[in-house]
mmCIF file of C-alpha atoms in Angstrom:
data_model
loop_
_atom_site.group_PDB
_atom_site.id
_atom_site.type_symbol
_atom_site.label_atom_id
_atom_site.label_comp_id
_atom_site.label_asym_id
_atom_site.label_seq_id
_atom_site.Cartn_x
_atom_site.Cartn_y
_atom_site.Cartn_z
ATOM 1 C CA UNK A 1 0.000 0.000 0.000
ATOM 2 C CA UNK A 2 2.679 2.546 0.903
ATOM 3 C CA UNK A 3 4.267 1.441 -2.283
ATOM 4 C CA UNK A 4 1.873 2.436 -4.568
ATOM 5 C CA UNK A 5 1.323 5.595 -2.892
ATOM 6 C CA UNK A 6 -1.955 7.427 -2.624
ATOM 7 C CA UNK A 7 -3.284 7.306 -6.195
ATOM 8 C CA UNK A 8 -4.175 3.367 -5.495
ATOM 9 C CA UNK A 9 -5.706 4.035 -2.221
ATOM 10 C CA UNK A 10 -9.543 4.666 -1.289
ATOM 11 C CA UNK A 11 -11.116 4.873 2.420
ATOM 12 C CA UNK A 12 -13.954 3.442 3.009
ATOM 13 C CA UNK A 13 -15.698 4.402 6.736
ATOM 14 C CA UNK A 14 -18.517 3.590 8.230
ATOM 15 C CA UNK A 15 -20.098 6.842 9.795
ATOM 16 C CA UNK A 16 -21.874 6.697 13.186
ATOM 17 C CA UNK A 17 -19.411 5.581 16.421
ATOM 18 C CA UNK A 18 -16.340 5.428 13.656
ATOM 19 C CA UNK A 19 -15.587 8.935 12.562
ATOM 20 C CA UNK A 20 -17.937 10.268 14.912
ATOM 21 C CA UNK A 21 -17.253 9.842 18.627
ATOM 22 C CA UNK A 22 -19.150 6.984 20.862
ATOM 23 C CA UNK A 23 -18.501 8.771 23.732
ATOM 24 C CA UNK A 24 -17.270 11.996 25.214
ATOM 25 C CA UNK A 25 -16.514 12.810 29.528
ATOM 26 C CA UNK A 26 -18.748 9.329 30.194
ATOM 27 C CA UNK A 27 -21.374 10.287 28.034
ATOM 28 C CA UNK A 28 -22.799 8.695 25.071
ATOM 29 C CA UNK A 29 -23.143 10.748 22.191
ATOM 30 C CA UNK A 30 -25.576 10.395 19.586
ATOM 31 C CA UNK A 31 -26.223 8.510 16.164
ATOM 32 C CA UNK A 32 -27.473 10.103 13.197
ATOM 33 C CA UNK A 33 -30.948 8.610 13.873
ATOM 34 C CA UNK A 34 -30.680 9.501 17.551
ATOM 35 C CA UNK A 35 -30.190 13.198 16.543
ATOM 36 C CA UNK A 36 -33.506 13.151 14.970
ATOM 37 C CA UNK A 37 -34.943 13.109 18.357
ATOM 38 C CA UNK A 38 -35.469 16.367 19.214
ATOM 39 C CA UNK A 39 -38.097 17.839 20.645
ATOM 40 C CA UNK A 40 -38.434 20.392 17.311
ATOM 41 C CA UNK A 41 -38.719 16.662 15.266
ATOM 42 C CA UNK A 42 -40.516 14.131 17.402
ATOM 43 C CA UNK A 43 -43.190 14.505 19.669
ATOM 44 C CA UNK A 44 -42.538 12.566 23.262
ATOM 45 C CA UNK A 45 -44.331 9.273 22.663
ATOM 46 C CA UNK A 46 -42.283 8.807 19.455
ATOM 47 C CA UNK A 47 -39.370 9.807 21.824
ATOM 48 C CA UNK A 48 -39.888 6.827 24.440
ATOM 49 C CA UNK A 49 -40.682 4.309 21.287
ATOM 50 C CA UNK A 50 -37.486 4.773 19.862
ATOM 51 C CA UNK A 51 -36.001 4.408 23.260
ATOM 52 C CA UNK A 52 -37.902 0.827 23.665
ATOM 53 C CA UNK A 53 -36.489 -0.062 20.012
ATOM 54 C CA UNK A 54 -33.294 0.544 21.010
ATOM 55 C CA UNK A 55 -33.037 -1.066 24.393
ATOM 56 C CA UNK A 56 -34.363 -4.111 22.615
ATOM 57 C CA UNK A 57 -32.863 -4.509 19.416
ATOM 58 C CA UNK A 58 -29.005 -3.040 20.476
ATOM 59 C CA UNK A 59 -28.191 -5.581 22.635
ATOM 60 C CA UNK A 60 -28.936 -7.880 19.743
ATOM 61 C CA UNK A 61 -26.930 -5.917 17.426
ATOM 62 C CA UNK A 62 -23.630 -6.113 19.650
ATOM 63 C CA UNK A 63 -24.057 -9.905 21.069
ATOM 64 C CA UNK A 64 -21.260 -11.611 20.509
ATOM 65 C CA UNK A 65 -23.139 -14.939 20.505
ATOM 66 C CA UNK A 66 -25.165 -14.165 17.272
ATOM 67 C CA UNK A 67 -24.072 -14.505 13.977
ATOM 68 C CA UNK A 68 -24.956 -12.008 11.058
ATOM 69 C CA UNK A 69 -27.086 -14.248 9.951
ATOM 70 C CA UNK A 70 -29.072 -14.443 13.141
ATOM 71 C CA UNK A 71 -29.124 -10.631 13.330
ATOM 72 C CA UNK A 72 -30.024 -9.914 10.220
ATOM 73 C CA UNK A 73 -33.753 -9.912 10.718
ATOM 74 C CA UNK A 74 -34.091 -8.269 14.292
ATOM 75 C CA UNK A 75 -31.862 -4.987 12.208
ATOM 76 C CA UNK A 76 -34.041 -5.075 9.832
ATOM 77 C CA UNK A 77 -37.180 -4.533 11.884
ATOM 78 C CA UNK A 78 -35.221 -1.941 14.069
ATOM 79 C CA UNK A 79 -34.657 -0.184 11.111
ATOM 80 C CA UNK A 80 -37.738 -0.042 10.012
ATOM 81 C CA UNK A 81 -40.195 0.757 12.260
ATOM 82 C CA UNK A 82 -38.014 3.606 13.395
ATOM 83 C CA UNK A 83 -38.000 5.375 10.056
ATOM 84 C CA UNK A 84 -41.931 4.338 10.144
ATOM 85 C CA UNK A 85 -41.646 6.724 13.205
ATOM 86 C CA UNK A 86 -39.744 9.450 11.870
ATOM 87 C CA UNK A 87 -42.161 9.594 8.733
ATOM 88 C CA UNK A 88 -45.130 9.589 10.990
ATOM 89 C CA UNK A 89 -43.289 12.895 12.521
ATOM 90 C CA UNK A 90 -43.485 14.627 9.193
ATOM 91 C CA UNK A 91 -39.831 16.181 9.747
ATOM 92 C CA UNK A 92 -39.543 19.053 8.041
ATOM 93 C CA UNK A 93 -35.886 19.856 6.157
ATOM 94 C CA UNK A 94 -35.480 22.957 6.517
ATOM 95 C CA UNK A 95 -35.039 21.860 10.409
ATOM 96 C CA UNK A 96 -32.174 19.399 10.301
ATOM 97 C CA UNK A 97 -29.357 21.806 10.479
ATOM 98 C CA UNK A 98 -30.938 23.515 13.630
ATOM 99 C CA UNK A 99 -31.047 20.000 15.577
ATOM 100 C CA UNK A 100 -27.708 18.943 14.251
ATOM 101 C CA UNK A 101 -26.577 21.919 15.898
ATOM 102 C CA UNK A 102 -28.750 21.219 19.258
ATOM 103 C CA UNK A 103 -27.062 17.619 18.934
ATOM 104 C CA UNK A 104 -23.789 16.734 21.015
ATOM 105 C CA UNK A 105 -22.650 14.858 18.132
ATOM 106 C CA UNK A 106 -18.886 14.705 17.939
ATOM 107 C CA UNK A 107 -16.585 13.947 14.795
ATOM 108 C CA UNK A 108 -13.192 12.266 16.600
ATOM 109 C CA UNK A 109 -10.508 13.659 17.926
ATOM 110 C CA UNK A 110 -8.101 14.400 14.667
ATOM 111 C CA UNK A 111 -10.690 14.571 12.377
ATOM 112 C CA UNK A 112 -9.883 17.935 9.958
ATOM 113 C CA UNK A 113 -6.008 15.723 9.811
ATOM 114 C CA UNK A 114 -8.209 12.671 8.168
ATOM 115 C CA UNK A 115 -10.594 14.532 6.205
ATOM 116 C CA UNK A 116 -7.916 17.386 4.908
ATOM 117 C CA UNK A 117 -5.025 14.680 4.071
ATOM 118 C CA UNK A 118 -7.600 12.788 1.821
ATOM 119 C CA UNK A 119 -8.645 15.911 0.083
ATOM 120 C CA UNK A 120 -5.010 17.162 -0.228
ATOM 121 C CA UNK A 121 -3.791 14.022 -1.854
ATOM 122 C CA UNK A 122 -7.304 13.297 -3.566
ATOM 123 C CA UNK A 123 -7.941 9.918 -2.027
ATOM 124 C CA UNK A 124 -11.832 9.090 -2.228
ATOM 125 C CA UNK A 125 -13.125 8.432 0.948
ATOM 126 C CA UNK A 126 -16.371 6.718 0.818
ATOM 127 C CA UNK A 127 -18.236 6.800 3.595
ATOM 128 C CA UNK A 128 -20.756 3.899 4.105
ATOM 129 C CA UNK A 129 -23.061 4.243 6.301
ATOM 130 C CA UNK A 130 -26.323 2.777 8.336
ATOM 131 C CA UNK A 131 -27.652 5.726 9.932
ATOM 132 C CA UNK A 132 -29.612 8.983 8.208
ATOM 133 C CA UNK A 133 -27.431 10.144 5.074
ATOM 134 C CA UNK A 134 -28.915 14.224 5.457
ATOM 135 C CA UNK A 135 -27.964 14.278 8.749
ATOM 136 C CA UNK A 136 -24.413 12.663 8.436
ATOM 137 C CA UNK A 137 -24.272 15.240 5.629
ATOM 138 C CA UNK A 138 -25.193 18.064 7.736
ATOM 139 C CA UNK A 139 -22.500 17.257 10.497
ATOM 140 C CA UNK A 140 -19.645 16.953 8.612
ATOM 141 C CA UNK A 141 -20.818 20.399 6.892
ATOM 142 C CA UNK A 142 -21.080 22.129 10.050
ATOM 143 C CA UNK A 143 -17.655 21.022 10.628
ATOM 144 C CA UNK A 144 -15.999 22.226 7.409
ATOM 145 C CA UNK A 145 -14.554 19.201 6.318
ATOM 146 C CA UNK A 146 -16.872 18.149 3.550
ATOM 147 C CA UNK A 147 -14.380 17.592 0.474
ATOM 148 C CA UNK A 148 -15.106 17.067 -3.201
ATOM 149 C CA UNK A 149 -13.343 13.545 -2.748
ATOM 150 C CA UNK A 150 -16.033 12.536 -0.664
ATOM 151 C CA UNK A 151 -18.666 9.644 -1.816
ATOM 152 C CA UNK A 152 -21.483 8.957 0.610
ATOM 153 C CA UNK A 153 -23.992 5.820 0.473
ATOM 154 C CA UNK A 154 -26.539 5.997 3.350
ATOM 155 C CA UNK A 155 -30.374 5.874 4.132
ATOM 156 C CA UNK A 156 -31.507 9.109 2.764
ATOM 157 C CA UNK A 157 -34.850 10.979 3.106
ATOM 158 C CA UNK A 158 -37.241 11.753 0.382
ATOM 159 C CA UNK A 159 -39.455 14.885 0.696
ATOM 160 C CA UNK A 160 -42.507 15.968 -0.752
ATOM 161 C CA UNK A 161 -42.348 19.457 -2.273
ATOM 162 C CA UNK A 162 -43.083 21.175 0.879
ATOM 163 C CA UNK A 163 -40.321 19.790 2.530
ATOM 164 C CA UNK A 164 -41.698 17.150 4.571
ATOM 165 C CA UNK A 165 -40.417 13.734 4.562
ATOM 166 C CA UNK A 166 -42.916 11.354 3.071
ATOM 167 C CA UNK A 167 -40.325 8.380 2.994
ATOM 168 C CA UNK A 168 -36.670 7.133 2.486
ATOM 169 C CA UNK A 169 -35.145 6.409 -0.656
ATOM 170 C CA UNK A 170 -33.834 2.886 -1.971
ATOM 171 C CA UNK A 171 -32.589 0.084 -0.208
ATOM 172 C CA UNK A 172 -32.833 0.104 3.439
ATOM 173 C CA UNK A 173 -28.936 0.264 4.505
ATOM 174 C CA UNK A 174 -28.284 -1.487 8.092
ATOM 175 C CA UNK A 175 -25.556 -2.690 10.165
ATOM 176 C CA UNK A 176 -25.867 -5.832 8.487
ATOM 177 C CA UNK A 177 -26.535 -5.704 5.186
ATOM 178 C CA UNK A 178 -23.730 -3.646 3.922
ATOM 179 C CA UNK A 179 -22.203 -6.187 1.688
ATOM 180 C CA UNK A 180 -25.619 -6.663 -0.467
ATOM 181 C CA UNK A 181 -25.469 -2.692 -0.547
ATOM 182 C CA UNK A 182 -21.665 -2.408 -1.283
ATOM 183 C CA UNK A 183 -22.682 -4.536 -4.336
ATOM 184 C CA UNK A 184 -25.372 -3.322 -5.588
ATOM 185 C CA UNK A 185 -22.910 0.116 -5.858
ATOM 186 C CA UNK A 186 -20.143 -1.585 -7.305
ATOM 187 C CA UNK A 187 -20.567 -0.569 -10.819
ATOM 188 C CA UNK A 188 -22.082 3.225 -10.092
ATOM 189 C CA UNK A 189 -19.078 4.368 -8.206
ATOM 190 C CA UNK A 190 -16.721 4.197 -11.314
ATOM 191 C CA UNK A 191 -14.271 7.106 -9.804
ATOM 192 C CA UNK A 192 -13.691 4.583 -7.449
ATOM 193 C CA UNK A 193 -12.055 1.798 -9.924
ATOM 194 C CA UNK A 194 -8.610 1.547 -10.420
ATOM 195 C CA UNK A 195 -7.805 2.109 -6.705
ATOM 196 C CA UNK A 196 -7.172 -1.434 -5.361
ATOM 197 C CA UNK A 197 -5.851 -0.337 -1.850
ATOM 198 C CA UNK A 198 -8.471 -0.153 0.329
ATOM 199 C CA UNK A 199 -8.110 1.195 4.325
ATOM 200 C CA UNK A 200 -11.414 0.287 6.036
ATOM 201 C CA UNK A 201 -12.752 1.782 9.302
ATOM 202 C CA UNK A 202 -16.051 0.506 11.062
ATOM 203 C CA UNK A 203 -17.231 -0.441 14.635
ATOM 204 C CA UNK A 204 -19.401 -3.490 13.724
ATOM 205 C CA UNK A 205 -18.136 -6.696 12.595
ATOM 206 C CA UNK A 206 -20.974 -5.929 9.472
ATOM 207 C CA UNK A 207 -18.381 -3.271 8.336
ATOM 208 C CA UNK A 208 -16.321 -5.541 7.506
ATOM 209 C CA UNK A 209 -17.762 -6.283 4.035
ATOM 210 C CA UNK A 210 -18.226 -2.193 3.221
ATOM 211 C CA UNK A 211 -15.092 -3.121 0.698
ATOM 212 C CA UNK A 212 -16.916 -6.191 -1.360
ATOM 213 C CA UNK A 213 -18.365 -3.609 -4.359
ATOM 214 C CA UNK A 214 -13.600 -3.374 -4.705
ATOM 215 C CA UNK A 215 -13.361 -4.511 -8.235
ATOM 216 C CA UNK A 216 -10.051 -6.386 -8.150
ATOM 217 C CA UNK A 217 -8.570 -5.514 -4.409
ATOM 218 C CA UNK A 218 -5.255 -6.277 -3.597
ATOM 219 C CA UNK A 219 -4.969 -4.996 -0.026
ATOM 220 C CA UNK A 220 -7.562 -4.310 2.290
ATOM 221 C CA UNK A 221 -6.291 -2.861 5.795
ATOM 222 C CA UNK A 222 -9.430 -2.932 8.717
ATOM 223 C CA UNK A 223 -9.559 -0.864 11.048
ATOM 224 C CA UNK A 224 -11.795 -1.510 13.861
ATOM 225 C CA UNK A 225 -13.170 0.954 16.734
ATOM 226 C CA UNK A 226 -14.147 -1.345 19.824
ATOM 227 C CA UNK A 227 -16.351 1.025 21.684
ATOM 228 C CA UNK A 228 -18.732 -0.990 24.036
ATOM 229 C CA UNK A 229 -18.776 -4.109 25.729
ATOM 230 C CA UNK A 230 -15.185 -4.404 24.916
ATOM 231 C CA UNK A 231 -14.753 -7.761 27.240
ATOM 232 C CA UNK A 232 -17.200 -9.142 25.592
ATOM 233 C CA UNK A 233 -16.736 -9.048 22.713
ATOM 234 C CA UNK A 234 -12.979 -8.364 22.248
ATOM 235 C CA UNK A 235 -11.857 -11.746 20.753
ATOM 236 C CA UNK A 236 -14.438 -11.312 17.587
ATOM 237 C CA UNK A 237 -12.559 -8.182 17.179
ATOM 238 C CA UNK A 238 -9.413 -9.380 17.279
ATOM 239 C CA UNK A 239 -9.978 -12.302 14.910
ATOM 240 C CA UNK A 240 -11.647 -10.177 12.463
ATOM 241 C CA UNK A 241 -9.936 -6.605 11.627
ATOM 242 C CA UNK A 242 -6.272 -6.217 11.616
ATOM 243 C CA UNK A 243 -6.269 -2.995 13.858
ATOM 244 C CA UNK A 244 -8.758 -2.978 16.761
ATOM 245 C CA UNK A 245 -9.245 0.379 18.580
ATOM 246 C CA UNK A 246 -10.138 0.229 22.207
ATOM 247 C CA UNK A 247 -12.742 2.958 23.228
ATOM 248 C CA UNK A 248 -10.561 5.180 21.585
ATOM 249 C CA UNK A 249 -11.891 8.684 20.622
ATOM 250 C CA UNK A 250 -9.332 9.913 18.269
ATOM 251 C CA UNK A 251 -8.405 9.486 14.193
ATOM 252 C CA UNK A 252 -4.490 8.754 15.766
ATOM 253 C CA UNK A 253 -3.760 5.248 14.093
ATOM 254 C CA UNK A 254 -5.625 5.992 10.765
ATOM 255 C CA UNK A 255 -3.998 9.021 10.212
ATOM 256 C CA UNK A 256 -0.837 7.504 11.373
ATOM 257 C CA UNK A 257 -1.166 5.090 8.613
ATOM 258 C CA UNK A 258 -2.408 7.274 5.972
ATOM 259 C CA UNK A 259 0.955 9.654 6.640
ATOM 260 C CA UNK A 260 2.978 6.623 5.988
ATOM 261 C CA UNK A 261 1.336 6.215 2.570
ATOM 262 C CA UNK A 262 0.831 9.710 1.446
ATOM 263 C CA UNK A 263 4.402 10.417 2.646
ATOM 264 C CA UNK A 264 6.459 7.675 2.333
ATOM 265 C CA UNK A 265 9.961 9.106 2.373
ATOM 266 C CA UNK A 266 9.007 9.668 5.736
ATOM 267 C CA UNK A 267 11.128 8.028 8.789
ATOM 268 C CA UNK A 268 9.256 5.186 9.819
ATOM 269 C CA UNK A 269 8.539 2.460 12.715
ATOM 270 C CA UNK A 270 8.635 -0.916 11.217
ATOM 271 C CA UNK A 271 6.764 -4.348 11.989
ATOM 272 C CA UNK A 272 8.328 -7.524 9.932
ATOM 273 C CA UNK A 273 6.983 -10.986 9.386
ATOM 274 C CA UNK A 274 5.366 -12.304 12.277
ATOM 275 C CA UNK A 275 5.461 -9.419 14.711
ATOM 276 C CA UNK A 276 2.340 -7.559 15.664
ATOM 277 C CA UNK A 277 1.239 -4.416 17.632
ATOM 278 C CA UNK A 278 -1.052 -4.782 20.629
ATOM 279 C CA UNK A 279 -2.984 -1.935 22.004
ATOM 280 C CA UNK A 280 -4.650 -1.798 25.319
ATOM 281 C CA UNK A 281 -6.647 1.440 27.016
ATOM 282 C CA UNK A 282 -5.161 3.304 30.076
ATOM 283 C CA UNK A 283 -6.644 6.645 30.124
ATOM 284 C CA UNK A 284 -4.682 8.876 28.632
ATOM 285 C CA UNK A 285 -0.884 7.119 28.495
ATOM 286 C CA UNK A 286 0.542 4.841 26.299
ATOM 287 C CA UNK A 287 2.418 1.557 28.188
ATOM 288 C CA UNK A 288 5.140 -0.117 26.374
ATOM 289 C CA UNK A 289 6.283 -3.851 26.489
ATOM 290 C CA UNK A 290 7.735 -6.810 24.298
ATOM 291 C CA UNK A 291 6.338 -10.487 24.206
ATOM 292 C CA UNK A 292 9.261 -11.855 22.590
ATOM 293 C CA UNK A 293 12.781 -9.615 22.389
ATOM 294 C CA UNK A 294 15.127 -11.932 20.646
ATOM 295 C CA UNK A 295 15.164 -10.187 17.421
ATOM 296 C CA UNK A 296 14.691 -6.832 19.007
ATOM 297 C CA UNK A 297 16.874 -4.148 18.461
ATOM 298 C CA UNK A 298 15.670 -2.960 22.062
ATOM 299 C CA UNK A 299 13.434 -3.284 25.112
ATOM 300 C CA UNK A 300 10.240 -1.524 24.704
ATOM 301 C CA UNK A 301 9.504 -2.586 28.065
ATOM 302 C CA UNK A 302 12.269 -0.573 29.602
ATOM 303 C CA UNK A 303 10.372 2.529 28.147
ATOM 304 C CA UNK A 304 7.895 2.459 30.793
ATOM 305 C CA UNK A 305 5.076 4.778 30.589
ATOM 306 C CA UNK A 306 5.004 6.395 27.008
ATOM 307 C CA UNK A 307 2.731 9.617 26.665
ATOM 308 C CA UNK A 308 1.062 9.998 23.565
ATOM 309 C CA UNK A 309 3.026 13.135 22.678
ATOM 310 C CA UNK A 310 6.079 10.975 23.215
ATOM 311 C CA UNK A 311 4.817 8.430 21.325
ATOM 312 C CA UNK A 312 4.207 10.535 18.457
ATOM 313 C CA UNK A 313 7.876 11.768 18.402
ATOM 314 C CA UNK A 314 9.144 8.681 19.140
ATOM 315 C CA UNK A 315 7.422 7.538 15.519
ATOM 316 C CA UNK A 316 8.935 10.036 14.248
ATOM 317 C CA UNK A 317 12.111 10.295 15.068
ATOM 318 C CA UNK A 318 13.370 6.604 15.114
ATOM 319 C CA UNK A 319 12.898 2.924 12.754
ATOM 320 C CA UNK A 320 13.033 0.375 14.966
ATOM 321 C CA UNK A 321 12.144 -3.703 14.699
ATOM 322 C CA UNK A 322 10.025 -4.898 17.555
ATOM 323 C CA UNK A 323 7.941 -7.449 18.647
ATOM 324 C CA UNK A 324 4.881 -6.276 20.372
ATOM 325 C CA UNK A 325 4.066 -3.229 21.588
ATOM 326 C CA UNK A 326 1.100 -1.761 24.016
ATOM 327 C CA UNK A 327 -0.713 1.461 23.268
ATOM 328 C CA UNK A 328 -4.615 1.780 23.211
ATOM 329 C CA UNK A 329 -6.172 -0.610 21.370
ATOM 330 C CA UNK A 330 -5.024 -3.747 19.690
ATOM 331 C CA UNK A 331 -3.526 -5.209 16.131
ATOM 332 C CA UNK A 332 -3.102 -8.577 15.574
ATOM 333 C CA UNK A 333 -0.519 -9.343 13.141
ATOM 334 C CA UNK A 334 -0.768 -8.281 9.590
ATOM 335 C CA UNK A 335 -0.817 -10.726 6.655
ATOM 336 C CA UNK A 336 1.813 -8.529 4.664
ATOM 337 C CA UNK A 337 5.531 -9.487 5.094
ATOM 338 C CA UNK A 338 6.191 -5.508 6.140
ATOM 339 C CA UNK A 339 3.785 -3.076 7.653
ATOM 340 C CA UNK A 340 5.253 0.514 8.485
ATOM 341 C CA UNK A 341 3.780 3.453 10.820
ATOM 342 C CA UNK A 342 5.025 6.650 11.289
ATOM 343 C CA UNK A 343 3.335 10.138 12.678
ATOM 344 C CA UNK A 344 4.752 13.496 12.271
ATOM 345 C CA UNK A 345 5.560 15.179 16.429
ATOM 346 C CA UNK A 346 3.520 18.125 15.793
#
């Protein structure tokens, strides 16, 4: 990937709880649907239904006993009678930017780095997501990072002339039925061909298949944000994305690895054959230590506490061949024979 540079690359993210925050000072933030209940939009028994559908159907969405399969149907009633309920509301249009602006809906930490760096080098992000396409819109609008490189497949509203919403378009998209959707958009997103590099960023196991519409990928590099019952459901993580983020807030690693391949001349921390990167949470440090240090060219253990500011320099500044390493998160080992991350100390 850092090989053939940025003009093979395209990012494809999911939206809701991956480049928008889960969380922020204990609290849960908001989904695009859950920004649509305001009390300008929905009137309080719609409020307290859309609670019950989500106390019942999210704990189905995130059990780690459940396949997709299983799933599949409980999403797709969630998902359905809760834009039933948002139609009933007649929402009017010209209302969403007020309530997006009510919201406390958060893009992550780093976000203007991700979103500017793909504009700047004109990597396509596509962003694929579940939740209510005008609204995603809307935030990243109100945050000034909406780019001309930016493709955007979501649930969108349809309104009658007046401005009401009578409906949504097309294809219900839910957590679970992304790969059907990615396929179905295969051959409309044509700008998209020729780019067989592919970094991929979701927080549902379902993202994993946002990349199947790639005509002819050659590397596909997952990125996964673990936000709730991490415990739980950490091994399924693990064993499914290459990079899993532990209820991290920030755009850190994936703008880590998209300096590496927009600038690779770059100094650079390297990871070869067999070795892997492990990252665990611990507020706001970084803890360093090796699993296996006979090939290592030095103790990371002997580091000791590593802030993320040193961490960042410490990219920067030096190449090194490790073993394992501990900052928030975790990455199991990567299938290529050389994976390289650096980060600029400013």
């Amino acid at each position: 990937m850092q090989k053939a540079g940025p003009g093979s690359l395209q990012v494809i993210s999911d939206f809701d709880m991956t480049l928008t925050r889960f969380a922020h000072k204990g609290k849960r933030l908001p989904t695009t649907h859950n920004i649509l209940n305001n009390r300008l939009l929905i009137n309080e028994d719609s409020t307290k239904k859309m609670k019950e559908l989500l106390n019942t159907y999210y704990p189905i969405e995130i059990d780690p006993s459940l396949s997709p399969e299983e799933k599949l149907p409980y999403m797709v009633t969630w998902w359905t009678e809760v834009h039933e309920l948002l139609i009933q509301q007649r929402i009017r249009k010209d209302m969403l930017a007020q309530v997006v602006r009510e919201s406390s809906a958060m893009l992550r930490e780093g976000y203007r780095v991700f979103f500017d760096c793909l504009a700047e080098h004109r990597v396509p992000l596509l962003i694929f997501s579940a939740g209510v396409g005008d609204v995603l819109e809307e935030v990243i609008r109100q945050n000034d990072v909406f780019h001309p490189n930016l493709h955007i497949i979501s649930n969108y509203m349809d309104f009658d002339h007046t401005g009401v919403l009578q409906a949504f378009k097309g294809q219900l998209i839910h957590s679970y039925n992304k790969r059907d959707v990615a396929l179905s958009h295969a051959t409309a997103l044509r700008e998209l061909h020729g780019r067989p590099n592919v970094l991929l960023l979701g927080d549902s196991l379902g993202d994993l298949n946002m990349a199947d519409g790639v005509s002819e990928a050659q590397n596909i590099l997952t990125v996964g944000f673990l936000n709730d019952q991490v415990e739980e459901r950490k091994e399924s993580y693990i064993n499914s994305f290459d990079i899993v983020l532990l209820k991290d807030e920030t755009m850190d690693i994936p703008n880590v690895i998209l300096r590496h391949i927009v600038s690779p001349e770059m100094a650079s921390l390297s990871l070869r054959g067999n070795q892997s990167i492990f990252f665990l949470p611990h507020n706001s440090s970084c803890f360093a230590c090796s699993r296996s240090l006979s090939s290592s060219t030095f103790s990371l253990s002997s580091l000791g506490v590593i802030t993320p500011s040193l961490l960042r320099s410490w990219f920067w500044n030096m190449s090194a061949t490790i073993s394992s390493m501990v900052i928030p998160g975790f990455i199991r080992p990567f299938p290529s024979e050389t994976c390289s991350l650096i980060n600029s100390p400013n």
